[in-house]
Coordinates of C-alpha atoms and ligand atoms in Angstrom, one line a residue:
M582 CA 15.5 -14.2 -20.5
A583 CA 12.1 -12.6 -20.1
V584 CA 10.6 -13.3 -16.7
D585 CA 11.1 -11.3 -13.5
L586 CA 9.6 -12.3 -10.2
L587 CA 8.2 -10.2 -7.4
L588 CA 7.8 -11.9 -4.0
G589 CA 7.0 -11.1 -0.5
L590 CA 9.8 -12.0 1.9
Q591 CA 8.0 -12.0 5.3
W592 CA 4.5 -13.2 6.3
G593 CA 2.6 -11.4 3.5
D594 CA 1.2 -7.9 3.3
E595 CA 4.6 -6.4 2.4
G596 CA 3.0 -4.1 -0.2
K597 CA 3.4 -6.2 -3.4
G598 CA 0.3 -4.8 -5.0
K599 CA 1.7 -1.3 -4.9
I600 CA 5.1 -2.3 -6.3
V601 CA 3.6 -4.4 -9.1
D602 CA 1.4 -1.4 -9.9
V603 CA 4.5 0.8 -10.0
L604 CA 6.5 -1.7 -12.1
T605 CA 3.8 -2.7 -14.6
K606 CA 4.6 0.0 -17.0
N607 CA 7.9 -1.9 -17.7
Y608 CA 6.2 -5.2 -18.5
D609 CA 3.9 -6.6 -21.3
I610 CA 2.4 -9.4 -19.1
I611 CA 1.7 -9.6 -15.3
A612 CA 1.0 -13.1 -14.1
R613 CA -0.3 -14.4 -10.7
F614 CA 1.0 -17.8 -9.9
Q615 CA -0.3 -19.0 -6.6
G616 CA -2.8 -18.3 -3.8
G617 CA -6.3 -17.1 -4.2
P618 CA -8.7 -14.6 -2.6
N619 CA -6.9 -15.0 0.7
A620 CA -4.6 -12.3 -0.8
G621 CA -5.5 -8.7 -0.8
H622 CA -3.3 -6.5 -2.9
T623 CA -3.9 -2.9 -2.0
L624 CA -3.2 -0.2 -4.7
E625 CA -3.6 3.5 -4.2
F626 CA -3.5 6.1 -6.9
D627 CA -5.3 9.4 -7.7
G628 CA -6.8 9.4 -4.2
I629 CA -8.5 6.0 -4.8
K630 CA -7.7 2.9 -2.7
H631 CA -8.4 -0.4 -4.4
V632 CA -8.0 -4.0 -3.1
L633 CA -7.4 -6.8 -5.6
R634 CA -7.9 -10.4 -4.6
T635 CA -7.3 -12.8 -7.5
I636 CA -6.8 -10.4 -10.4
P637 CA -3.1 -9.4 -11.0
S638 CA -2.2 -5.9 -10.0
G639 CA -1.4 -4.8 -13.6
I640 CA -5.0 -4.6 -14.4
F641 CA -5.1 -0.8 -14.0
H642 CA -2.5 -0.2 -16.6
N643 CA -3.5 0.0 -20.3
K644 CA -0.5 -1.8 -21.7
S645 CA -0.3 -5.0 -19.8
V646 CA -2.1 -8.3 -20.2
N647 CA -2.9 -10.0 -16.9
V648 CA -2.7 -13.7 -16.5
I649 CA -4.2 -15.9 -13.7
G650 CA -1.9 -18.9 -13.7
N651 CA -2.6 -22.6 -13.1
G652 CA -1.2 -22.4 -9.6
V653 CA -3.9 -20.0 -8.5
V654 CA -7.2 -21.1 -6.9
I655 CA -10.3 -19.1 -8.0
D656 CA -13.5 -18.5 -6.2
P657 CA -15.9 -17.5 -9.0
V658 CA -18.2 -15.7 -6.5
V659 CA -15.3 -13.5 -5.2
F660 CA -13.9 -13.1 -8.7
V661 CA -17.2 -11.7 -10.1
K662 CA -17.4 -9.2 -7.2
E663 CA -13.9 -8.2 -8.1
L664 CA -14.9 -7.7 -11.7
E665 CA -17.8 -5.5 -10.6
G666 CA -15.4 -3.4 -8.5
L667 CA -13.5 -2.7 -11.7
K668 CA -16.5 -1.3 -13.5
P669 CA -15.9 2.4 -12.7
F670 CA -12.5 2.2 -14.2
N671 CA -13.7 1.1 -17.7
I672 CA -11.2 -1.7 -18.0
D673 CA -11.6 -3.9 -20.9
Y674 CA -11.0 -7.1 -18.9
K675 CA -12.2 -9.4 -21.6
S676 CA -9.1 -8.7 -23.5
K677 CA -6.7 -7.8 -20.7
L678 CA -7.4 -10.7 -18.3
L679 CA -6.6 -14.3 -19.2
I680 CA -7.3 -17.3 -17.0
S681 CA -5.5 -20.6 -17.1
R682 CA -7.7 -23.6 -17.7
K683 CA -5.6 -25.5 -15.2
A684 CA -6.4 -23.2 -12.3
H685 CA -8.6 -24.9 -9.6
L686 CA -12.0 -23.7 -8.5
I687 CA -12.9 -23.0 -4.9
L688 CA -16.4 -24.4 -4.4
P689 CA -18.8 -23.1 -1.8
T690 CA -18.2 -26.3 0.2
H691 CA -14.5 -25.7 0.2
R692 CA -15.2 -22.5 2.2
L693 CA -17.5 -24.4 4.6
L694 CA -14.8 -27.1 5.0
D695 CA -12.2 -24.4 5.8
A696 CA -14.5 -23.0 8.5
A697 CA -15.3 -26.5 10.0
S698 CA -11.6 -27.5 10.0
E699 CA -10.6 -24.3 11.8
A700 CA -13.4 -24.5 14.3
A701 CA -12.5 -28.1 15.1
K702 CA -8.8 -27.2 15.7
G703 CA -9.9 -24.9 18.6
K704 CA -6.8 -23.2 20.1
A705 CA -4.5 -24.7 17.5
K706 CA -6.2 -22.9 14.7
I707 CA -4.0 -21.5 11.9
G708 CA -6.0 -18.3 11.7
S709 CA -7.0 -19.1 8.1
T710 CA -8.7 -16.4 6.1
L711 CA -11.5 -18.9 5.7
K712 CA -11.7 -18.4 1.9
G713 CA -11.5 -22.2 1.2
I714 CA -7.8 -22.1 0.2
G715 CA -6.6 -25.1 2.1
P716 CA -9.4 -27.5 1.2
T717 CA -9.1 -26.5 -2.5
Y718 CA -5.4 -27.2 -2.6
M719 CA -6.1 -30.5 -0.7
D720 CA -8.5 -31.5 -3.5
K721 CA -5.9 -30.5 -6.1
T722 CA -3.2 -32.7 -4.6
G723 CA -5.8 -35.4 -3.8
R724 CA -6.7 -35.3 -7.5
N725 CA -10.3 -34.6 -6.9
G726 CA -10.3 -30.9 -7.8
I727 CA -12.4 -29.1 -10.4
R728 CA -10.5 -26.9 -12.8
V729 CA -11.5 -23.9 -14.8
G730 CA -11.2 -26.0 -18.0
D731 CA -13.8 -28.5 -16.7
I732 CA -16.5 -25.9 -16.9
E733 CA -16.1 -25.9 -20.7
M734 CA -16.7 -29.7 -20.7
D735 CA -19.9 -31.7 -20.6
G736 CA -20.8 -33.5 -17.4
W737 CA -18.7 -31.3 -15.0
K738 CA -21.8 -30.6 -12.9
E739 CA -22.0 -34.3 -12.0
K740 CA -18.4 -34.2 -10.9
Y741 CA -19.3 -31.0 -8.9
R742 CA -22.2 -32.7 -7.2
A743 CA -20.2 -35.8 -6.2
L744 CA -17.4 -33.6 -4.7
A745 CA -19.8 -31.2 -2.9
D746 CA -21.7 -34.2 -1.4
K747 CA -18.4 -35.6 -0.2
H748 CA -17.5 -32.3 1.4
E749 CA -20.8 -32.2 3.2
S750 CA -20.1 -35.6 4.7
L751 CA -16.7 -34.4 5.8
I752 CA -18.2 -31.3 7.4
Y753 CA -20.6 -33.6 9.3
F754 CA -17.6 -35.6 10.6
Y755 CA -15.9 -32.5 12.0
K756 CA -18.8 -32.3 14.5
V757 CA -18.8 -28.5 14.8
D758 CA -21.7 -26.2 14.6
I759 CA -21.6 -24.2 11.4
Q760 CA -24.7 -22.8 9.9
Y761 CA -25.1 -22.6 6.1
D762 CA -27.6 -22.5 3.3
L763 CA -25.9 -24.5 0.5
D764 CA -28.8 -24.0 -2.0
E765 CA -28.3 -20.2 -1.7
M766 CA -24.5 -20.6 -2.0
E767 CA -24.7 -22.8 -5.0
K768 CA -27.1 -20.4 -6.8
E769 CA -24.6 -17.6 -6.3
F770 CA -21.8 -20.0 -7.4
F771 CA -23.4 -21.2 -10.7
E772 CA -24.4 -17.6 -11.6
A773 CA -20.8 -16.6 -11.1
I774 CA -19.6 -19.5 -13.2
E775 CA -21.7 -18.2 -16.2
I776 CA -19.9 -14.8 -15.9
L777 CA -16.5 -16.5 -15.5
K778 CA -17.3 -18.4 -18.8
S779 CA -17.5 -15.1 -20.6
L780 CA -13.7 -14.5 -20.0
K781 CA -10.9 -15.8 -22.1
F782 CA -9.4 -19.1 -20.9
I783 CA -5.9 -20.1 -21.9
D784 CA -3.3 -22.8 -21.5
S785 CA -1.0 -20.4 -19.6
E786 CA 2.2 -22.5 -20.1
E787 CA 1.7 -22.3 -23.9
Y788 CA 0.7 -18.7 -23.9
L789 CA 3.7 -17.6 -21.8
R790 CA 6.1 -19.7 -23.7
D791 CA 4.9 -18.2 -26.9
A792 CA 5.1 -14.7 -25.4
I793 CA 8.7 -15.3 -24.3
K794 CA 9.6 -16.4 -27.8
K795 CA 8.1 -13.2 -29.1
G796 CA 10.3 -11.2 -26.8
K797 CA 7.6 -10.1 -24.4
S798 CA 8.5 -9.2 -20.8
I799 CA 6.7 -10.9 -18.0
L800 CA 6.4 -10.1 -14.3
A801 CA 5.3 -13.0 -12.1
E802 CA 3.5 -11.6 -9.1
G803 CA 3.6 -13.6 -5.9
A804 CA 0.9 -13.5 -3.2
Q805 CA 1.3 -13.9 0.6
G806 CA 4.9 -14.1 1.8
S807 CA 7.8 -16.6 1.8
L808 CA 7.4 -17.4 5.5
L809 CA 3.9 -18.7 4.7
D810 CA 5.2 -21.1 2.1
I811 CA 3.8 -24.6 2.5
D812 CA 7.3 -26.1 2.4
F813 CA 9.6 -23.4 3.8
G814 CA 7.4 -21.3 6.0
T815 CA 6.6 -21.6 9.6
Y816 CA 4.6 -24.9 9.2
P817 CA 1.8 -25.6 10.1
Y818 CA 1.0 -21.9 10.4
V819 CA 1.3 -21.3 6.7
T820 CA -0.8 -21.1 3.6
S821 CA -1.3 -24.1 1.2
S822 CA 0.8 -23.0 -1.8
N823 CA 4.5 -22.4 -2.7
T824 CA 4.8 -18.7 -2.2
T825 CA 8.6 -18.8 -3.0
A826 CA 10.3 -18.5 -6.3
A827 CA 9.9 -22.1 -7.4
G828 CA 6.1 -21.6 -7.2
A829 CA 6.3 -19.3 -10.2
C830 CA 7.6 -22.2 -12.3
T831 CA 4.9 -24.7 -11.2
G832 CA 2.2 -22.0 -11.0
L833 CA 2.7 -20.7 -14.5
G834 CA 4.5 -23.3 -16.5
I835 CA 7.7 -21.3 -17.0
A836 CA 11.1 -22.9 -17.0
P837 CA 13.6 -21.8 -14.2
T838 CA 16.1 -20.8 -16.8
M839 CA 13.7 -18.1 -18.1
I840 CA 13.9 -16.2 -14.8
K841 CA 16.1 -13.1 -14.5
E842 CA 15.5 -10.7 -11.7
V843 CA 13.9 -11.8 -8.4
Y844 CA 12.6 -8.7 -6.6
G845 CA 12.2 -9.3 -2.9
I846 CA 9.9 -7.0 -1.1
F847 CA 9.9 -6.5 2.7
K848 CA 8.5 -4.0 5.2
A849 CA 11.0 -1.9 7.3
Y850 CA 9.6 -3.8 10.3
T851 CA 7.6 -7.1 10.5
T852 CA 3.9 -8.0 10.6
R853 CA 2.0 -11.2 10.8
V854 CA -1.8 -11.8 10.6
G855 CA -3.2 -15.1 11.9
S856 CA -1.6 -17.5 14.3
G857 CA 2.0 -18.8 14.5
P858 CA 5.4 -18.0 16.0
F859 CA 6.8 -14.5 15.6
P860 CA 10.0 -14.0 17.5
T861 CA 10.3 -10.2 17.2
E862 CA 6.7 -9.5 17.9
L863 CA 6.1 -6.4 20.1
L864 CA 3.2 -6.8 22.5
D865 CA 3.8 -3.4 24.0
D866 CA 3.1 0.3 23.2
V867 CA 5.8 0.2 20.5
G868 CA 4.0 -2.5 18.6
A869 CA 0.7 -0.7 19.0
K870 CA 2.3 2.5 17.7
M871 CA 3.6 0.7 14.6
A872 CA 0.1 -0.9 14.0
K873 CA -1.5 2.5 14.3
I874 CA 0.8 4.5 12.1
G875 CA 1.1 1.7 9.6
N876 CA -2.6 1.1 9.6
E877 CA -1.9 -2.6 10.0
F878 CA -5.3 -4.2 9.4
G879 CA -5.8 -7.2 7.0
A880 CA -6.9 -6.1 3.6
V881 CA -9.1 -9.3 3.3
T882 CA -10.3 -10.0 6.8
G883 CA -9.8 -6.6 8.5
R884 CA -8.1 -8.4 11.4
P885 CA -5.4 -6.4 13.2
R886 CA -1.9 -7.4 12.2
R887 CA 0.7 -8.3 14.8
C888 CA 3.7 -6.0 14.6
G889 CA 7.4 -6.3 15.5
W890 CA 11.0 -5.4 14.7
L891 CA 12.7 -6.4 11.5
D892 CA 13.9 -10.0 11.7
L893 CA 17.1 -10.3 9.6
V894 CA 17.6 -14.0 10.4
A895 CA 14.3 -14.7 8.7
L896 CA 14.9 -12.2 5.9
K897 CA 18.3 -13.7 5.1
Y898 CA 16.7 -17.1 4.9
T899 CA 13.9 -16.0 2.5
C900 CA 16.4 -14.1 0.3
A901 CA 18.4 -17.3 0.0
I902 CA 15.4 -19.6 -0.7
N903 CA 14.2 -17.2 -3.4
G904 CA 17.6 -16.2 -4.9
V905 CA 16.6 -12.5 -4.5
T906 CA 18.6 -10.2 -6.7
Q907 CA 17.1 -6.8 -5.7
L908 CA 15.4 -5.7 -2.6
M909 CA 12.6 -3.2 -2.0
M910 CA 11.8 -1.8 1.4
M911 CA 8.3 -0.8 2.1
K912 CA 6.6 1.4 4.7
S913 CA 9.8 3.1 5.8
D914 CA 7.7 6.2 6.8
V915 CA 6.1 4.2 9.6
L916 CA 9.4 4.0 11.5
S917 CA 9.6 7.8 11.8
G918 CA 9.4 9.1 15.3
F919 CA 10.9 6.2 17.2
D920 CA 13.9 7.1 19.5
S921 CA 15.7 3.9 18.6
L922 CA 15.1 1.0 16.3
K923 CA 15.9 -2.6 16.9
I924 CA 17.0 -5.2 14.2
C925 CA 17.1 -8.9 15.1
T926 CA 20.5 -10.2 13.8
A927 CA 20.7 -13.6 15.6
Y928 CA 18.6 -16.0 17.7
N929 CA 19.3 -17.6 21.0
Y930 CA 18.1 -21.1 20.0
K931 CA 18.0 -23.6 22.9
G932 CA 21.0 -21.8 24.4
D933 CA 23.1 -21.5 21.2
I934 CA 23.6 -18.2 19.3
I935 CA 22.6 -18.9 15.7
K936 CA 22.2 -16.8 12.6
H937 CA 20.1 -19.2 10.4
L938 CA 16.4 -20.0 10.6
P939 CA 16.1 -23.2 12.7
Y940 CA 13.5 -26.0 12.3
T941 CA 11.1 -24.2 14.7
I942 CA 11.0 -20.6 15.8
E943 CA 8.4 -21.1 18.6
E944 CA 8.8 -18.8 21.5
E945 CA 9.9 -21.6 23.9
Y946 CA 13.0 -22.3 21.8
V947 CA 13.9 -18.9 20.3
T948 CA 14.8 -15.5 21.8
P949 CA 15.8 -12.8 19.3
I950 CA 19.1 -10.9 19.7
Y951 CA 19.0 -7.3 18.6
T952 CA 21.3 -4.6 17.3
E953 CA 20.0 -1.2 18.3
M954 CA 20.1 1.8 16.0
K955 CA 19.2 5.5 16.4
G956 CA 15.8 6.4 15.0
W957 CA 14.8 9.5 13.0
K958 CA 12.1 12.1 13.6
Q959 CA 11.6 13.5 10.0
D960 CA 8.4 12.7 8.1
L961 CA 9.4 10.8 5.0
T962 CA 6.1 10.8 3.2
K963 CA 6.7 14.0 1.2
M964 CA 10.3 13.1 0.2
S965 CA 11.0 12.3 -3.4
D966 CA 14.7 11.7 -3.5
T967 CA 17.2 9.8 -1.4
A968 CA 19.2 13.0 -0.9
Q969 CA 16.4 14.1 1.4
F970 CA 16.8 11.1 3.7
P971 CA 17.9 11.6 7.3
Q972 CA 21.3 10.1 8.1
E973 CA 19.7 7.6 10.5
L974 CA 17.6 6.2 7.7
N975 CA 20.6 5.9 5.5
D976 CA 22.4 4.1 8.3
Y977 CA 19.4 1.7 8.7
I978 CA 19.5 0.9 4.9
H979 CA 23.3 0.5 4.8
F980 CA 23.2 -1.9 7.8
L981 CA 20.6 -4.1 6.1
E982 CA 22.4 -4.1 2.8
K983 CA 25.6 -5.1 4.5
E984 CA 23.9 -7.9 6.4
L985 CA 21.9 -9.2 3.5
E986 CA 24.5 -8.6 0.8
I987 CA 21.8 -7.4 -1.6
A988 CA 21.1 -3.9 -2.8
I989 CA 17.9 -2.2 -1.7
K990 CA 16.7 -0.5 -4.9
I991 CA 13.4 0.9 -3.9
I992 CA 12.3 2.7 -0.7
S993 CA 8.6 3.2 -0.3
V994 CA 7.6 6.2 1.9
G995 CA 3.8 6.0 1.7
P996 CA 0.9 4.1 0.1
D997 CA 0.6 6.1 -3.1
R998 CA 2.2 5.2 -6.4
T999 CA 4.1 8.5 -6.2
Q1000 CA 5.6 7.8 -2.8
T1001 CA 8.2 5.4 -4.3
I1002 CA 11.9 6.4 -4.3
L1003 CA 14.4 4.7 -6.5
R1004 CA 18.0 4.3 -5.4
Ligands
LIG895 P1 -5.2 -19.4 4.4 O1 -4.2 -19.1 3.3 O2 -6.4 -18.6 4.3 O3 -5.4 -20.9 4.6 O4 -4.5 -18.9 5.8 C1 -3.3 -19.5 6.3 C2 -2.4 -18.5 7.0 O5 -1.9 -17.6 6.0 C3 -3.2 -17.6 8.0 O6 -2.3 -17.3 9.1 C4 -3.5 -16.4 7.2 O7 -3.6 -15.3 8.1 C5 -2.2 -16.3 6.4 N1 -2.5 -15.6 5.1 C6 -3.1 -16.0 4.0 N2 -3.1 -15.1 3.1 C7 -2.5 -14.0 3.5 C8 -2.1 -12.7 3.0 O8 -2.4 -12.4 1.8 N3 -1.5 -11.9 3.8 C9 -1.1 -12.3 5.1 N4 -1.4 -13.4 5.6 C10 -2.1 -14.3 4.9

């Protein structure tokens, strides 16, 4: 068995980029399987902070090959900017970065449709990152999409025109006021397509099957988080792809029997960006303090993230959906300095005490029930060994392990690669 998965267990932004970057030295291939430039995987090393959008987080390591799978949606314009950002690092991306022919392309009009659709929703808006993700996946399942492989074929520009024209009619029907210069956007798009064409395209299912046969090790890197999964997340406030473990099979073409470890990554507290229910959200000074210490601003949109206590009801659910085998707790250092810490262990759901995630977790139906634990004052950021941990942190970790029945193998105590403690 040759494939391990790394997934976010909350609403995204758990710190997957950092962990993939730390883990990559153990793998031959790093593969992204869903999402698109709505993701922003932040990596910090040697005093440099870098945000990746579509490119897998293994790109900074010499050894690994990086695959963008068929389940990913690619915006050529954003992608080319990402490549430009890699220039100072002298990365040979023509040999280290491979793109599935079956990945779908985000067209300029997909971005416009995203904006029109959100504007038309008014108060009910999802809080989309407005990167065209939803409309692109809609065209994928609607069987109208344009795939990377199409740009190698004759006549794809006619297909493009027909789809873009249809999108313009749809934008008109939304009856919202959005300003755009499509000629300018298309110029940028077709220039980016030419650069995209200079990269190596593959049939990722073939490539990975062959790699597995040859004994190569593969890490499948998820984007967003399980609570944003189109099927199992807090619908409709979700993204448009399967962010859970099954998405790695459909988004890369690997068989479920090939999967070994499922690394589940979560923050020591909870954050959410965009709209939607969030039972443990803190709208007080405590939440503001978490946001400040944790620098909780979206890597893609810069929007402030909503913060709250750790929700074990939701975490248990996502561990189960994904079949998590090992846990990794991020941003533990952010919890230093709180007198007490709360952990949600059950919900009052329409008057009943429940421990599973119900159909809806909207505020009008759900009230969180907390267990309170003593906080710690020590700064964790300089610690390099679990022996240095304050007792209260150990208590926090042991409590979670007991509730979740899964070992927490990595504790992150800061954004840098080096601030990662193995247990
Ligand atoms: P979309 O994926 O841009 O359509 O956005 C749908 C929802 O998912 C919104 O609430 C976004 O804020 C959220 N979302 C999408 N990508 C990310 C991410 O990488 N981190 C956190 N939230 C995300």
